[in-house]
Amino acid sequence: MNIIGNYIKEERKKAGLTQEEFAMRSGLGLRFVRELEQGKETVRLDKVNQALAMFGMIAVPGRVKE
């Protein structure tokens, strides 16, 4: 989840948004945004996709790198 959290954080900053602004615009809670960016492993995938949708992205299944 850290890869997605880092992506969200980088894109949010590129867009010039604070965590609070991003939370409001995406319809997510500030706590969720903070936990996502910090790499919390147990987050709801629907909310992750809601955050990613702000940048035209979606989380999809992929192979684990060995």
Coordinates of C-alpha atoms in Angstrom, one line a residue:
M1 CA 0.0 0.0 0.0
N2 CA 3.0 2.3 0.4
I3 CA 3.5 2.6 -3.3
I4 CA -0.1 3.9 -3.7
G5 CA 0.2 6.1 -0.7
N6 CA 3.4 7.7 -2.0
Y7 CA 1.8 8.2 -5.4
I8 CA -1.2 9.9 -3.9
K9 CA 1.1 12.1 -1.8
E10 CA 3.3 13.1 -4.7
E11 CA 0.3 13.9 -7.1
R12 CA -1.5 15.8 -4.3
K13 CA 1.5 18.0 -3.8
K14 CA 2.0 18.5 -7.6
A15 CA -1.6 19.7 -7.7
G16 CA -0.9 22.1 -4.8
L17 CA -3.4 20.6 -2.5
T18 CA -3.0 20.1 1.3
Q19 CA -4.3 16.9 2.8
E20 CA -7.3 18.7 4.0
E21 CA -8.1 20.1 0.5
F22 CA -7.6 16.8 -1.1
A23 CA -9.9 15.1 1.4
M24 CA -12.6 17.6 0.8
R25 CA -12.3 17.5 -3.0
S26 CA -12.2 13.7 -3.2
G27 CA -15.0 13.2 -0.7
L28 CA -12.7 11.2 1.7
G29 CA -12.0 11.8 5.4
L30 CA -8.8 13.6 6.4
R31 CA -7.9 10.6 8.6
F32 CA -8.1 8.2 5.7
V33 CA -6.0 10.4 3.5
R34 CA -3.3 10.7 6.2
E35 CA -3.3 7.0 6.9
L36 CA -3.2 6.2 3.2
E37 CA -0.2 8.5 2.6
Q38 CA 1.5 7.0 5.7
G39 CA 1.3 3.5 4.2
K40 CA -1.4 1.9 6.4
E41 CA -1.8 -1.6 5.2
T42 CA -5.5 -2.1 6.1
V43 CA -7.5 0.4 4.0
R44 CA -10.6 0.0 2.0
L45 CA -10.0 -0.6 -1.7
D46 CA -13.1 1.4 -2.7
K47 CA -11.7 4.4 -0.9
V48 CA -8.2 3.9 -2.4
N49 CA -9.8 4.0 -5.8
Q50 CA -11.8 7.1 -4.9
A51 CA -8.5 8.8 -4.0
L52 CA -6.8 7.5 -7.2
A53 CA -9.7 8.7 -9.3
M54 CA -8.7 12.3 -8.6
F55 CA -5.7 11.6 -10.9
G56 CA -7.5 9.4 -13.4
M57 CA -6.1 6.2 -12.0
I58 CA -7.5 3.0 -10.4
A59 CA -5.9 0.2 -8.4
V60 CA -6.0 -3.1 -10.2
P61 CA -4.7 -6.6 -9.5
G62 CA -1.1 -7.2 -10.4
R63 CA 1.6 -9.8 -9.9
V64 CA 3.8 -9.7 -6.8
K65 CA 7.4 -8.9 -7.5
E66 CA 9.8 -11.6 -6.3

